[in-house]
Amino acid sequence: MTVSGSRASSAEVARGIVDANRYMVLATADRAGMPWSSPVYFAHRGYREFFWVSSPQATHSRNIAVRPQVGIVVFDSSVAIGTGQGVYMSAVAAAVDAADAEDALAVFSRRSVTHGGRVWTADDVQDAQGVSGLALYRAVADEHSMLAKDGQPDHRVPVQLTG
């Protein structure tokens, strides 16, 4: 990827990956530490806050309720072997509370509509108790990284995507 005739920075590449992809892999663990990963459609705000809608009864949602620390990766699975790159994040996740729902739903809805989906309302995601059967979740990333691509296996380097 080039930007204005020069090679793109790692941050530009990472932002491009997040913006171009619709699904992130959400890695959670239960109280005992048993891992679980789930692909979820997402929207983001500022590359730091990630939003998705899920059933509170889904395994990843139940895991978040007891262990809010999560891992996230966004990547393009359609690229040629050996050329892929992903954005890795550690984050803390929770159901969005009613006080923040309107703003968070606006973020989620904007991206949903862009991808041919619909506008989401508070009636669609009542709360984490599952009144509607769905809840809106937020993960706040505290760090981002990408593979260094320097020949070392799984050598991740920090990437500054936010302010």
Short mmCIF file of N, CA and C in Angstrom, two decimals, residues 51-142:
data_model
loop_
_atom_site.label_atom_id
_atom_site.label_comp_id
_atom_site.label_asym_id
_atom_site.label_seq_id
_atom_site.Cartn_x
_atom_site.Cartn_y
_atom_site.Cartn_z
N PHE A 51 -17.87 -1.96 18.60
CA PHE A 51 -19.24 -2.27 18.98
C PHE A 51 -19.76 -3.45 18.16
N TRP A 52 -20.56 -4.30 18.78
CA TRP A 52 -21.23 -5.40 18.08
C TRP A 52 -22.52 -5.74 18.83
N VAL A 53 -23.40 -6.45 18.15
CA VAL A 53 -24.66 -6.88 18.73
C VAL A 53 -24.63 -8.40 18.86
N SER A 54 -25.00 -8.90 20.03
CA SER A 54 -25.04 -10.34 20.26
C SER A 54 -26.13 -10.67 21.27
N SER A 55 -26.46 -11.93 21.29
CA SER A 55 -27.35 -12.41 22.34
C SER A 55 -26.56 -12.46 23.65
N PRO A 56 -27.16 -12.02 24.75
CA PRO A 56 -26.49 -12.16 26.05
C PRO A 56 -26.26 -13.63 26.42
N GLN A 57 -26.96 -14.53 25.74
CA GLN A 57 -26.81 -15.96 26.02
C GLN A 57 -25.71 -16.62 25.19
N ALA A 58 -25.17 -15.90 24.21
CA ALA A 58 -24.07 -16.45 23.40
C ALA A 58 -22.87 -16.71 24.31
N THR A 59 -22.10 -17.72 23.98
CA THR A 59 -20.95 -18.07 24.81
C THR A 59 -20.02 -16.89 25.03
N HIS A 60 -19.70 -16.14 23.99
CA HIS A 60 -18.77 -15.02 24.17
C HIS A 60 -19.38 -13.95 25.08
N SER A 61 -20.68 -13.74 25.01
CA SER A 61 -21.33 -12.75 25.88
C SER A 61 -21.31 -13.21 27.34
N ARG A 62 -21.59 -14.47 27.57
CA ARG A 62 -21.54 -15.01 28.94
C ARG A 62 -20.11 -14.94 29.47
N ASN A 63 -19.13 -15.20 28.61
CA ASN A 63 -17.74 -15.10 29.04
C ASN A 63 -17.38 -13.68 29.43
N ILE A 64 -17.81 -12.71 28.64
CA ILE A 64 -17.52 -11.30 28.94
C ILE A 64 -18.12 -10.89 30.28
N ALA A 65 -19.28 -11.44 30.61
CA ALA A 65 -19.95 -11.11 31.88
C ALA A 65 -19.11 -11.51 33.09
N VAL A 66 -18.28 -12.56 32.95
CA VAL A 66 -17.47 -13.02 34.08
C VAL A 66 -15.99 -12.69 33.94
N ARG A 67 -15.56 -12.41 32.71
CA ARG A 67 -14.15 -12.09 32.45
C ARG A 67 -14.11 -11.10 31.29
N PRO A 68 -14.10 -9.79 31.58
CA PRO A 68 -14.24 -8.79 30.52
C PRO A 68 -13.01 -8.57 29.64
N GLN A 69 -11.87 -9.12 30.01
CA GLN A 69 -10.67 -8.97 29.19
C GLN A 69 -10.82 -9.83 27.94
N VAL A 70 -10.62 -9.20 26.77
CA VAL A 70 -10.78 -9.91 25.50
C VAL A 70 -9.59 -9.63 24.59
N GLY A 71 -9.44 -10.48 23.60
CA GLY A 71 -8.51 -10.24 22.50
C GLY A 71 -9.33 -10.06 21.24
N ILE A 72 -8.85 -9.22 20.34
CA ILE A 72 -9.54 -8.96 19.08
C ILE A 72 -8.50 -8.99 17.96
N VAL A 73 -8.91 -9.54 16.83
CA VAL A 73 -8.09 -9.42 15.62
C VAL A 73 -9.02 -9.12 14.45
N VAL A 74 -8.58 -8.19 13.61
CA VAL A 74 -9.28 -7.86 12.37
C VAL A 74 -8.29 -8.14 11.25
N PHE A 75 -8.74 -8.92 10.24
CA PHE A 75 -7.85 -9.28 9.14
C PHE A 75 -8.68 -9.61 7.91
N ASP A 76 -8.03 -9.60 6.77
CA ASP A 76 -8.66 -9.94 5.50
C ASP A 76 -8.28 -11.38 5.17
N SER A 77 -9.24 -12.29 5.24
CA SER A 77 -8.95 -13.71 5.00
C SER A 77 -8.89 -14.06 3.52
N SER A 78 -9.11 -13.10 2.65
CA SER A 78 -9.12 -13.41 1.22
C SER A 78 -7.79 -13.15 0.51
N VAL A 79 -6.79 -12.65 1.22
CA VAL A 79 -5.51 -12.35 0.56
C VAL A 79 -4.70 -13.62 0.35
N ALA A 80 -3.71 -13.54 -0.53
CA ALA A 80 -2.86 -14.68 -0.86
C ALA A 80 -2.08 -15.16 0.36
N ILE A 81 -1.78 -16.44 0.38
CA ILE A 81 -1.00 -17.03 1.46
C ILE A 81 0.32 -16.28 1.61
N GLY A 82 0.67 -15.97 2.85
CA GLY A 82 1.93 -15.30 3.13
C GLY A 82 1.90 -13.79 3.00
N THR A 83 0.77 -13.24 2.55
CA THR A 83 0.69 -11.79 2.37
C THR A 83 -0.23 -11.13 3.38
N GLY A 84 -0.90 -11.91 4.18
CA GLY A 84 -1.89 -11.36 5.10
C GLY A 84 -1.28 -10.56 6.22
N GLN A 85 -2.10 -9.67 6.73
CA GLN A 85 -1.72 -8.84 7.87
C GLN A 85 -2.98 -8.61 8.68
N GLY A 86 -2.82 -8.49 9.97
CA GLY A 86 -3.96 -8.26 10.84
C GLY A 86 -3.64 -7.21 11.88
N VAL A 87 -4.69 -6.71 12.49
CA VAL A 87 -4.56 -5.77 13.59
C VAL A 87 -5.02 -6.50 14.84
N TYR A 88 -4.12 -6.59 15.82
CA TYR A 88 -4.38 -7.30 17.06
C TYR A 88 -4.62 -6.29 18.17
N MET A 89 -5.57 -6.60 19.05
CA MET A 89 -5.89 -5.69 20.14
C MET A 89 -6.16 -6.45 21.42
N SER A 90 -5.77 -5.87 22.52
CA SER A 90 -6.26 -6.32 23.81
C SER A 90 -7.25 -5.26 24.25
N ALA A 91 -8.32 -5.70 24.90
CA ALA A 91 -9.40 -4.77 25.22
C ALA A 91 -10.17 -5.26 26.44
N VAL A 92 -11.03 -4.39 26.92
CA VAL A 92 -11.97 -4.73 27.98
C VAL A 92 -13.35 -4.51 27.40
N ALA A 93 -14.22 -5.51 27.57
CA ALA A 93 -15.54 -5.47 26.94
C ALA A 93 -16.66 -5.56 27.98
N ALA A 94 -17.82 -5.04 27.59
CA ALA A 94 -19.02 -5.11 28.43
C ALA A 94 -20.23 -4.76 27.58
N ALA A 95 -21.39 -5.11 28.07
CA ALA A 95 -22.62 -4.65 27.43
C ALA A 95 -22.70 -3.14 27.62
N VAL A 96 -23.21 -2.45 26.62
CA VAL A 96 -23.36 -1.00 26.70
C VAL A 96 -24.55 -0.70 27.61
N ASP A 97 -24.35 0.19 28.57
CA ASP A 97 -25.46 0.52 29.47
C ASP A 97 -26.42 1.51 28.81
N ALA A 98 -27.59 1.62 29.37
CA ALA A 98 -28.66 2.45 28.79
C ALA A 98 -28.23 3.90 28.60
N ALA A 99 -27.41 4.42 29.50
CA ALA A 99 -26.99 5.82 29.42
C ALA A 99 -26.14 6.10 28.17
N ASP A 100 -25.43 5.10 27.69
CA ASP A 100 -24.55 5.27 26.52
C ASP A 100 -25.13 4.66 25.25
N ALA A 101 -26.31 4.07 25.34
CA ALA A 101 -26.85 3.30 24.22
C ALA A 101 -27.12 4.14 22.98
N GLU A 102 -27.69 5.32 23.14
CA GLU A 102 -28.06 6.12 21.97
C GLU A 102 -26.84 6.45 21.12
N ASP A 103 -25.79 6.92 21.76
CA ASP A 103 -24.56 7.28 21.06
C ASP A 103 -23.91 6.06 20.42
N ALA A 104 -23.84 4.96 21.17
CA ALA A 104 -23.22 3.73 20.66
C ALA A 104 -24.03 3.15 19.50
N LEU A 105 -25.35 3.20 19.60
CA LEU A 105 -26.20 2.72 18.51
C LEU A 105 -26.03 3.55 17.25
N ALA A 106 -25.80 4.83 17.40
CA ALA A 106 -25.57 5.69 16.24
C ALA A 106 -24.30 5.26 15.50
N VAL A 107 -23.26 4.95 16.24
CA VAL A 107 -22.00 4.47 15.63
C VAL A 107 -22.25 3.15 14.91
N PHE A 108 -22.90 2.22 15.59
CA PHE A 108 -23.15 0.90 15.01
C PHE A 108 -24.06 1.01 13.78
N SER A 109 -25.09 1.83 13.88
CA SER A 109 -26.05 1.97 12.78
C SER A 109 -25.42 2.59 11.54
N ARG A 110 -24.55 3.58 11.72
CA ARG A 110 -23.90 4.21 10.57
C ARG A 110 -23.15 3.17 9.73
N ARG A 111 -22.42 2.32 10.40
CA ARG A 111 -21.65 1.30 9.67
C ARG A 111 -22.57 0.23 9.10
N SER A 112 -23.58 -0.15 9.86
CA SER A 112 -24.55 -1.14 9.38
C SER A 112 -25.19 -0.68 8.08
N VAL A 113 -25.65 0.55 8.04
CA VAL A 113 -26.29 1.10 6.84
C VAL A 113 -25.31 1.15 5.68
N THR A 114 -24.07 1.52 5.95
CA THR A 114 -23.03 1.55 4.91
C THR A 114 -22.86 0.19 4.24
N HIS A 115 -23.04 -0.88 5.01
CA HIS A 115 -22.86 -2.23 4.48
C HIS A 115 -24.18 -2.88 4.06
N GLY A 116 -25.21 -2.08 3.89
CA GLY A 116 -26.48 -2.63 3.42
C GLY A 116 -27.39 -3.13 4.52
N GLY A 117 -27.01 -2.87 5.76
CA GLY A 117 -27.83 -3.25 6.91
C GLY A 117 -28.84 -2.18 7.24
N ARG A 118 -29.26 -2.17 8.46
CA ARG A 118 -30.32 -1.26 8.86
C ARG A 118 -29.89 -0.38 10.02
N VAL A 119 -30.73 0.56 10.34
CA VAL A 119 -30.55 1.39 11.53
C VAL A 119 -31.02 0.57 12.73
N TRP A 120 -30.22 0.59 13.78
CA TRP A 120 -30.55 -0.13 15.01
C TRP A 120 -31.09 0.87 16.03
N THR A 121 -32.07 0.44 16.81
CA THR A 121 -32.68 1.30 17.83
C THR A 121 -32.55 0.66 19.19
N ALA A 122 -32.89 1.43 20.21
CA ALA A 122 -32.88 0.91 21.58
C ALA A 122 -33.83 -0.28 21.73
N ASP A 123 -34.92 -0.28 20.96
CA ASP A 123 -35.86 -1.41 21.02
C ASP A 123 -35.22 -2.70 20.53
N ASP A 124 -34.22 -2.59 19.66
CA ASP A 124 -33.53 -3.77 19.14
C ASP A 124 -32.58 -4.39 20.15
N VAL A 125 -32.05 -3.57 21.03
CA VAL A 125 -31.04 -4.02 22.00
C VAL A 125 -31.38 -3.43 23.36
N GLN A 126 -32.33 -4.02 24.01
CA GLN A 126 -32.82 -3.46 25.27
C GLN A 126 -31.74 -3.38 26.34
N ASP A 127 -31.15 -4.52 26.65
CA ASP A 127 -30.12 -4.51 27.70
C ASP A 127 -29.48 -5.89 27.79
N ALA A 128 -28.51 -6.01 28.65
CA ALA A 128 -27.78 -7.26 28.81
C ALA A 128 -28.63 -8.36 29.45
N GLN A 129 -29.79 -8.02 30.00
CA GLN A 129 -30.67 -9.04 30.57
C GLN A 129 -31.47 -9.74 29.48
N GLY A 130 -31.36 -9.26 28.24
CA GLY A 130 -31.95 -9.95 27.12
C GLY A 130 -33.42 -9.70 26.90
N VAL A 131 -33.94 -8.54 27.32
CA VAL A 131 -35.35 -8.23 27.11
C VAL A 131 -35.69 -8.37 25.64
N SER A 132 -34.82 -7.90 24.74
CA SER A 132 -35.06 -7.99 23.30
C SER A 132 -34.45 -9.25 22.70
N GLY A 133 -33.67 -9.96 23.47
CA GLY A 133 -32.94 -11.10 22.95
C GLY A 133 -31.56 -10.74 22.44
N LEU A 134 -31.28 -9.43 22.35
CA LEU A 134 -29.98 -8.95 21.89
C LEU A 134 -29.49 -7.84 22.79
N ALA A 135 -28.19 -7.66 22.81
CA ALA A 135 -27.58 -6.55 23.54
C ALA A 135 -26.47 -5.96 22.69
N LEU A 136 -26.20 -4.69 22.89
CA LEU A 136 -25.09 -4.01 22.23
C LEU A 136 -23.89 -4.08 23.16
N TYR A 137 -22.75 -4.46 22.62
CA TYR A 137 -21.52 -4.60 23.40
C TYR A 137 -20.47 -3.63 22.89
N ARG A 138 -19.56 -3.27 23.80
CA ARG A 138 -18.44 -2.39 23.47
C ARG A 138 -17.16 -3.00 24.05
N ALA A 139 -16.12 -2.98 23.23
CA ALA A 139 -14.78 -3.32 23.72
C ALA A 139 -13.93 -2.08 23.52
N VAL A 140 -13.20 -1.72 24.55
CA VAL A 140 -12.30 -0.57 24.47
C VAL A 140 -10.87 -1.11 24.43
N ALA A 141 -10.22 -0.89 23.30
CA ALA A 141 -8.87 -1.41 23.10
C ALA A 141 -7.85 -0.55 23.86
N ASP A 142 -6.94 -1.22 24.54
CA ASP A 142 -5.89 -0.47 25.24
C ASP A 142 -4.56 -0.55 24.53
#
